[in-house]
Amino acid sequence: MSRWQPFNEGMEVVVRGGDETARGIIVETFPDRMVIEIQGEGNDFDLGQTVRILSEGAAGRLSAEARVVGRDTAAARIAVTCMSPGAEQREYVRVEDSIPIGVERLQPGEEDAIRARFITPPPGVLAEHAAGDEEGVRGEMEDLNPALIRRLKTIEDKLDMILAHFELEQEGMAAFPTRHVSLSGAGVKLFSEERFDVGDRVLAKLVLPLAVPVGLETPWCVAWVKEHPDRAADRWETAIRFDGITEDVRDAIIHYTFQRQREMLRSRWEG
């Protein structure tokens, strides 16, 4: 059995060692090592260097300590061998971001009636429907001008966006203030004007600003509260953990935080 389980071929990973951080894709796995193709510019990891391999999964962050045992600068690949007993499951990736979010305290008796749910279709659903439709009309579209097909796809994407915004407006989420948050698959930290108490059950509605916005709501529990008297507004720093969240809703949040992390890394490299 591979010591790399549950790392798999095709999985996107982050490689960290020294001052270097790089994105990569696992292209080969063996019982004692795996090969990672580094994405973007540079391959500055040295032979013998100790690195940490990270990847995001539904159960949280996967992490393993490794040593670089092979290096191909032309192909931008490194081979690493596992130093830890196996892949560890770590905390969820947490990103600092600004998203539309609303939080309200649940009243006694409301808790059991509230379930985590999507307000708009979850990520990938619209694409799956489009892919299914495309299979059915593939033969008919083969004779169409490629430029026309691209134009139709653009129109379809805009319609999906309009429908998502309409659903958010129906739920009153389009007018939510954009707040700075620290978001992960485990919970969220934000500054609030309202003071909550530790243990309060709250309902949070938030919008993940993807290409097609994804709205969702889920019951949460207040983990801790800290007052910042120096702040003129929103002086209550509040940490809320997901409580009663479903795995599909959590997966959507994980997908978003991992995407934002990749975008931040790419921006850092390009900058």
mmCIF file of C-alpha atoms in Angstrom:
data_model
loop_
_atom_site.group_PDB
_atom_site.id
_atom_site.type_symbol
_atom_site.label_atom_id
_atom_site.label_comp_id
_atom_site.label_asym_id
_atom_site.label_seq_id
_atom_site.Cartn_x
_atom_site.Cartn_y
_atom_site.Cartn_z
ATOM 1 C CA MET A 1 0.000 0.000 0.000
ATOM 2 C CA SER A 2 1.335 3.443 -0.891
ATOM 3 C CA ARG A 3 2.473 5.675 1.951
ATOM 4 C CA TRP A 4 0.983 8.554 -0.041
ATOM 5 C CA GLN A 5 -2.662 7.610 0.464
ATOM 6 C CA PRO A 6 -4.905 9.542 0.066
ATOM 7 C CA PHE A 7 -2.773 11.579 -2.386
ATOM 8 C CA ASN A 8 -3.633 10.505 -5.949
ATOM 9 C CA GLU A 9 -2.477 11.131 -9.496
ATOM 10 C CA GLY A 10 -4.109 14.217 -10.993
ATOM 11 C CA MET A 11 -4.504 15.885 -7.585
ATOM 12 C CA GLU A 12 -3.562 19.555 -7.295
ATOM 13 C CA VAL A 13 -1.098 20.231 -4.498
ATOM 14 C CA VAL A 14 0.884 23.047 -2.915
ATOM 15 C CA VAL A 15 4.592 22.408 -2.260
ATOM 16 C CA ARG A 16 6.266 24.438 0.486
ATOM 17 C CA GLY A 17 9.946 24.393 1.388
ATOM 18 C CA GLY A 18 12.119 27.152 2.818
ATOM 19 C CA ASP A 19 11.027 30.436 1.253
ATOM 20 C CA GLU A 20 9.536 28.722 -1.801
ATOM 21 C CA THR A 21 5.869 27.938 -2.388
ATOM 22 C CA ALA A 22 4.645 26.431 -5.640
ATOM 23 C CA ARG A 23 1.516 24.879 -7.084
ATOM 24 C CA GLY A 24 1.753 21.517 -8.786
ATOM 25 C CA ILE A 25 -0.061 18.444 -10.033
ATOM 26 C CA ILE A 26 0.759 14.878 -9.029
ATOM 27 C CA VAL A 27 1.578 13.069 -12.277
ATOM 28 C CA GLU A 28 2.865 9.736 -10.910
ATOM 29 C CA THR A 29 2.685 7.882 -7.593
ATOM 30 C CA PHE A 30 4.750 4.942 -6.412
ATOM 31 C CA PRO A 31 4.857 3.086 -3.082
ATOM 32 C CA ASP A 32 7.861 5.116 -1.897
ATOM 33 C CA ARG A 33 7.702 8.355 -3.892
ATOM 34 C CA MET A 34 5.638 10.540 -6.197
ATOM 35 C CA VAL A 35 6.365 12.917 -9.038
ATOM 36 C CA ILE A 36 4.947 16.436 -9.031
ATOM 37 C CA GLU A 37 4.831 18.714 -12.048
ATOM 38 C CA ILE A 38 5.358 22.286 -10.885
ATOM 39 C CA GLN A 39 2.961 24.829 -12.385
ATOM 40 C CA GLY A 40 4.039 28.338 -13.300
ATOM 41 C CA GLU A 41 7.573 29.705 -13.419
ATOM 42 C CA GLY A 42 10.583 28.216 -11.703
ATOM 43 C CA ASN A 43 11.536 24.968 -10.036
ATOM 44 C CA ASP A 44 13.714 26.169 -7.174
ATOM 45 C CA PHE A 45 13.508 23.154 -4.878
ATOM 46 C CA ASP A 46 16.896 21.532 -4.230
ATOM 47 C CA LEU A 47 17.843 17.866 -4.011
ATOM 48 C CA GLY A 48 17.657 16.708 -0.413
ATOM 49 C CA GLN A 49 15.433 19.633 0.603
ATOM 50 C CA THR A 50 12.620 18.927 3.046
ATOM 51 C CA VAL A 51 9.233 20.109 1.804
ATOM 52 C CA ARG A 52 5.619 19.828 2.855
ATOM 53 C CA ILE A 53 2.969 18.633 0.385
ATOM 54 C CA LEU A 54 -0.510 20.054 0.909
ATOM 55 C CA SER A 55 -3.812 19.376 -0.787
ATOM 56 C CA GLU A 56 -7.422 20.183 -0.005
ATOM 57 C CA GLY A 57 -9.988 17.404 0.335
ATOM 58 C CA ALA A 58 -13.550 17.085 1.581
ATOM 59 C CA ALA A 59 -12.280 15.941 4.990
ATOM 60 C CA GLY A 60 -9.901 18.880 5.340
ATOM 61 C CA ARG A 61 -6.320 19.668 4.432
ATOM 62 C CA LEU A 62 -4.054 16.747 3.576
ATOM 63 C CA SER A 63 -0.423 17.186 4.559
ATOM 64 C CA ALA A 64 2.754 15.095 4.351
ATOM 65 C CA GLU A 65 6.404 15.853 4.971
ATOM 66 C CA ALA A 66 8.689 14.822 2.119
ATOM 67 C CA ARG A 67 12.237 15.084 0.776
ATOM 68 C CA VAL A 68 13.162 16.035 -2.787
ATOM 69 C CA VAL A 69 15.004 13.061 -4.333
ATOM 70 C CA GLY A 70 14.786 13.998 -8.013
ATOM 71 C CA ARG A 71 14.681 17.212 -10.018
ATOM 72 C CA ASP A 72 14.071 17.855 -13.713
ATOM 73 C CA THR A 73 14.308 21.568 -14.447
ATOM 74 C CA ALA A 74 13.496 21.147 -18.137
ATOM 75 C CA ALA A 75 10.168 19.469 -17.416
ATOM 76 C CA ALA A 76 9.638 21.440 -14.162
ATOM 77 C CA ARG A 77 9.154 18.223 -12.206
ATOM 78 C CA ILE A 78 10.355 17.057 -8.813
ATOM 79 C CA ALA A 79 10.303 13.579 -7.272
ATOM 80 C CA VAL A 80 9.709 13.413 -3.529
ATOM 81 C CA THR A 81 9.840 10.588 -1.011
ATOM 82 C CA CYS A 82 7.589 10.466 2.038
ATOM 83 C CA MET A 83 9.231 11.162 5.406
ATOM 84 C CA SER A 84 6.095 11.067 7.589
ATOM 85 C CA PRO A 85 4.233 7.791 8.367
ATOM 86 C CA GLY A 86 1.561 8.761 5.906
ATOM 87 C CA ALA A 87 -0.613 11.633 4.797
ATOM 88 C CA GLU A 88 -2.010 13.574 7.733
ATOM 89 C CA GLN A 89 -5.409 15.239 7.799
ATOM 90 C CA ARG A 90 -4.915 18.825 8.877
ATOM 91 C CA GLU A 91 -7.074 21.875 9.433
ATOM 92 C CA TYR A 92 -9.025 23.340 6.566
ATOM 93 C CA VAL A 93 -7.432 25.934 4.314
ATOM 94 C CA ARG A 94 -8.332 29.375 5.632
ATOM 95 C CA VAL A 95 -8.345 32.456 3.415
ATOM 96 C CA GLU A 96 -8.820 36.150 4.097
ATOM 97 C CA ASP A 97 -11.460 37.489 1.741
ATOM 98 C CA SER A 98 -14.371 39.897 1.332
ATOM 99 C CA ILE A 99 -17.767 38.343 0.611
ATOM 100 C CA PRO A 100 -21.450 39.271 1.022
ATOM 101 C CA ILE A 101 -22.619 37.719 4.305
ATOM 102 C CA GLY A 102 -25.465 38.086 6.784
ATOM 103 C CA VAL A 103 -25.714 36.565 10.258
ATOM 104 C CA GLU A 104 -28.803 36.426 12.475
ATOM 105 C CA ARG A 105 -29.434 34.839 15.858
ATOM 106 C CA LEU A 106 -31.793 31.853 15.799
ATOM 107 C CA GLN A 107 -34.716 31.938 18.176
ATOM 108 C CA PRO A 108 -35.594 29.013 20.490
ATOM 109 C CA GLY A 109 -37.433 26.375 18.506
ATOM 110 C CA GLU A 110 -35.967 27.472 15.160
ATOM 111 C CA GLU A 111 -32.787 25.427 15.431
ATOM 112 C CA ASP A 112 -34.291 22.051 14.553
ATOM 113 C CA ALA A 113 -36.131 23.460 11.524
ATOM 114 C CA ILE A 114 -33.046 24.995 9.890
ATOM 115 C CA ARG A 115 -30.947 22.927 7.522
ATOM 116 C CA ALA A 116 -27.930 23.854 5.450
ATOM 117 C CA ARG A 117 -28.929 24.412 1.831
ATOM 118 C CA PHE A 118 -27.954 26.063 -1.432
ATOM 119 C CA ILE A 119 -29.869 29.188 -2.429
ATOM 120 C CA THR A 120 -28.519 28.938 -5.980
ATOM 121 C CA PRO A 121 -27.322 25.818 -7.832
ATOM 122 C CA PRO A 122 -24.042 24.527 -6.337
ATOM 123 C CA PRO A 123 -20.785 24.782 -8.293
ATOM 124 C CA GLY A 124 -20.698 22.485 -11.294
ATOM 125 C CA VAL A 125 -24.430 21.806 -11.560
ATOM 126 C CA LEU A 126 -25.045 24.274 -14.383
ATOM 127 C CA ALA A 127 -21.912 23.060 -16.151
ATOM 128 C CA GLU A 128 -23.063 19.442 -15.846
ATOM 129 C CA HIS A 129 -26.435 20.305 -17.354
ATOM 130 C CA ALA A 130 -24.702 22.175 -20.153
ATOM 131 C CA ALA A 131 -22.400 19.219 -20.772
ATOM 132 C CA GLY A 132 -25.408 16.889 -20.938
ATOM 133 C CA ASP A 133 -27.181 19.155 -23.398
ATOM 134 C CA GLU A 134 -24.007 19.412 -25.469
ATOM 135 C CA GLU A 135 -23.808 15.625 -25.825
ATOM 136 C CA GLY A 136 -27.335 15.562 -27.207
ATOM 137 C CA VAL A 137 -26.730 18.205 -29.839
ATOM 138 C CA ARG A 138 -23.078 17.550 -30.620
ATOM 139 C CA GLY A 139 -23.876 16.245 -34.083
ATOM 140 C CA GLU A 140 -26.069 19.242 -34.885
ATOM 141 C CA MET A 141 -23.433 21.744 -33.731
ATOM 142 C CA GLU A 142 -20.543 20.256 -35.671
ATOM 143 C CA ASP A 143 -21.533 22.261 -38.741
ATOM 144 C CA LEU A 144 -21.851 25.567 -36.862
ATOM 145 C CA ASN A 145 -19.265 28.306 -37.039
ATOM 146 C CA PRO A 146 -16.889 28.032 -34.027
ATOM 147 C CA ALA A 147 -17.242 31.773 -33.439
ATOM 148 C CA LEU A 148 -21.016 31.354 -33.208
ATOM 149 C CA ILE A 149 -20.630 28.510 -30.717
ATOM 150 C CA ARG A 150 -18.417 30.704 -28.524
ATOM 151 C CA ARG A 151 -20.968 33.508 -28.751
ATOM 152 C CA LEU A 152 -23.784 31.164 -27.696
ATOM 153 C CA LYS A 153 -21.725 29.881 -24.783
ATOM 154 C CA THR A 154 -21.081 33.448 -23.637
ATOM 155 C CA ILE A 155 -24.812 34.198 -23.779
ATOM 156 C CA GLU A 156 -25.539 31.020 -21.805
ATOM 157 C CA ASP A 157 -23.022 31.973 -19.115
ATOM 158 C CA LYS A 158 -24.579 35.427 -18.797
ATOM 159 C CA LEU A 159 -28.059 33.908 -18.471
ATOM 160 C CA ASP A 160 -26.795 31.605 -15.696
ATOM 161 C CA MET A 161 -25.390 34.648 -13.911
ATOM 162 C CA ILE A 162 -28.652 36.578 -14.273
ATOM 163 C CA LEU A 163 -30.663 33.649 -12.886
ATOM 164 C CA ALA A 164 -28.301 33.330 -9.928
ATOM 165 C CA HIS A 165 -28.608 37.060 -9.151
ATOM 166 C CA PHE A 166 -32.410 36.792 -9.423
ATOM 167 C CA GLU A 167 -32.484 33.953 -6.888
ATOM 168 C CA LEU A 168 -30.226 35.909 -4.538
ATOM 169 C CA GLU A 169 -32.548 38.915 -4.805
ATOM 170 C CA GLN A 170 -35.561 36.707 -4.029
ATOM 171 C CA GLU A 171 -33.821 35.626 -0.810
ATOM 172 C CA GLY A 172 -32.813 39.195 0.080
ATOM 173 C CA MET A 173 -29.130 38.294 -0.266
ATOM 174 C CA ALA A 174 -28.287 40.662 -3.117
ATOM 175 C CA ALA A 175 -28.274 43.584 -0.661
ATOM 176 C CA PHE A 176 -25.989 41.902 1.887
ATOM 177 C CA PRO A 177 -23.004 44.042 2.935
ATOM 178 C CA THR A 178 -19.592 42.822 1.821
ATOM 179 C CA ARG A 179 -17.558 41.993 4.906
ATOM 180 C CA HIS A 180 -13.946 41.038 5.426
ATOM 181 C CA VAL A 181 -13.901 37.444 6.656
ATOM 182 C CA SER A 182 -11.508 34.627 7.430
ATOM 183 C CA LEU A 183 -13.234 31.658 5.824
ATOM 184 C CA SER A 184 -12.554 27.924 5.830
ATOM 185 C CA GLY A 185 -14.418 24.644 5.617
ATOM 186 C CA ALA A 186 -14.642 24.654 9.416
ATOM 187 C CA GLY A 187 -16.104 28.101 10.012
ATOM 188 C CA VAL A 188 -15.780 31.836 9.574
ATOM 189 C CA LYS A 189 -14.417 34.802 11.512
ATOM 190 C CA LEU A 190 -15.798 38.284 10.947
ATOM 191 C CA PHE A 191 -16.399 41.641 12.620
ATOM 192 C CA SER A 192 -20.009 42.373 13.547
ATOM 193 C CA GLU A 193 -21.960 45.345 14.867
ATOM 194 C CA GLU A 194 -24.141 42.976 16.879
ATOM 195 C CA ARG A 195 -22.736 41.238 19.917
ATOM 196 C CA PHE A 196 -23.264 37.485 20.026
ATOM 197 C CA ASP A 197 -22.614 35.231 23.005
ATOM 198 C CA VAL A 198 -20.501 32.100 22.997
ATOM 199 C CA GLY A 199 -22.758 29.134 22.257
ATOM 200 C CA ASP A 200 -25.372 31.198 20.385
ATOM 201 C CA ARG A 201 -26.894 29.369 17.449
ATOM 202 C CA VAL A 202 -27.009 31.600 14.386
ATOM 203 C CA LEU A 203 -28.080 31.335 10.772
ATOM 204 C CA ALA A 204 -25.540 32.601 8.290
ATOM 205 C CA LYS A 205 -26.274 33.329 4.653
ATOM 206 C CA LEU A 206 -23.324 34.030 2.403
ATOM 207 C CA VAL A 207 -22.488 34.432 -1.263
ATOM 208 C CA LEU A 208 -19.416 32.803 -2.763
ATOM 209 C CA PRO A 209 -18.409 35.254 -5.540
ATOM 210 C CA LEU A 210 -17.551 32.725 -8.230
ATOM 211 C CA ALA A 211 -18.070 33.362 -11.963
ATOM 212 C CA VAL A 212 -21.696 32.352 -11.303
ATOM 213 C CA PRO A 213 -22.369 33.424 -7.682
ATOM 214 C CA VAL A 214 -23.256 30.625 -5.269
ATOM 215 C CA GLY A 215 -25.555 31.495 -2.380
ATOM 216 C CA LEU A 216 -25.927 29.222 0.627
ATOM 217 C CA GLU A 217 -27.150 29.225 4.192
ATOM 218 C CA THR A 218 -26.205 27.055 7.146
ATOM 219 C CA PRO A 219 -26.697 27.005 10.926
ATOM 220 C CA TRP A 220 -23.583 27.935 12.884
ATOM 221 C CA CYS A 221 -22.526 28.108 16.522
ATOM 222 C CA VAL A 222 -20.576 31.032 18.029
ATOM 223 C CA ALA A 223 -17.182 29.744 19.223
ATOM 224 C CA TRP A 224 -15.700 32.938 20.698
ATOM 225 C CA VAL A 225 -16.203 36.719 20.777
ATOM 226 C CA LYS A 226 -13.697 39.521 21.284
ATOM 227 C CA GLU A 227 -14.438 43.232 21.610
ATOM 228 C CA HIS A 228 -12.312 45.859 19.831
ATOM 229 C CA PRO A 229 -13.225 49.196 21.511
ATOM 230 C CA ASP A 230 -10.940 51.114 19.144
ATOM 231 C CA ARG A 231 -13.145 50.265 16.152
ATOM 232 C CA ALA A 232 -15.823 52.841 15.294
ATOM 233 C CA ALA A 233 -18.114 50.172 13.835
ATOM 234 C CA ASP A 234 -18.331 46.390 13.732
ATOM 235 C CA ARG A 235 -16.284 46.156 16.934
ATOM 236 C CA TRP A 236 -17.219 42.575 17.813
ATOM 237 C CA GLU A 237 -14.782 40.048 16.359
ATOM 238 C CA THR A 238 -16.794 36.842 16.165
ATOM 239 C CA ALA A 239 -15.628 33.336 15.330
ATOM 240 C CA ILE A 240 -18.374 30.964 14.208
ATOM 241 C CA ARG A 241 -17.974 27.250 13.565
ATOM 242 C CA PHE A 242 -20.130 25.332 11.125
ATOM 243 C CA ASP A 243 -22.707 23.333 13.030
ATOM 244 C CA GLY A 244 -25.164 21.135 11.164
ATOM 245 C CA ILE A 245 -23.529 21.794 7.817
ATOM 246 C CA THR A 246 -24.013 19.206 5.075
ATOM 247 C CA GLU A 247 -21.022 17.829 3.190
ATOM 248 C CA ASP A 248 -22.134 19.239 -0.171
ATOM 249 C CA VAL A 249 -22.350 22.751 1.285
ATOM 250 C CA ARG A 250 -19.001 22.306 3.049
ATOM 251 C CA ASP A 251 -17.459 21.034 -0.200
ATOM 252 C CA ALA A 252 -18.631 24.185 -1.993
ATOM 253 C CA ILE A 253 -16.917 26.352 0.638
ATOM 254 C CA ILE A 254 -13.751 24.220 0.460
ATOM 255 C CA HIS A 255 -13.763 24.490 -3.337
ATOM 256 C CA TYR A 256 -14.042 28.269 -3.087
ATOM 257 C CA THR A 257 -11.323 28.723 -0.440
ATOM 258 C CA PHE A 258 -8.912 26.512 -2.358
ATOM 259 C CA GLN A 259 -9.623 28.421 -5.573
ATOM 260 C CA ARG A 260 -9.029 31.733 -3.805
ATOM 261 C CA GLN A 261 -5.748 30.421 -2.396
ATOM 262 C CA ARG A 262 -4.599 29.467 -5.898
ATOM 263 C CA GLU A 263 -5.583 32.902 -7.203
ATOM 264 C CA MET A 264 -3.607 34.597 -4.411
ATOM 265 C CA LEU A 265 -0.539 32.477 -5.132
ATOM 266 C CA ARG A 266 -0.808 33.190 -8.850
ATOM 267 C CA SER A 267 -1.147 36.928 -8.177
ATOM 268 C CA ARG A 268 1.943 36.804 -5.957
ATOM 269 C CA TRP A 269 3.978 35.046 -8.654
ATOM 270 C CA GLU A 270 2.809 37.349 -11.418
ATOM 271 C CA GLY A 271 3.432 40.387 -9.263
#
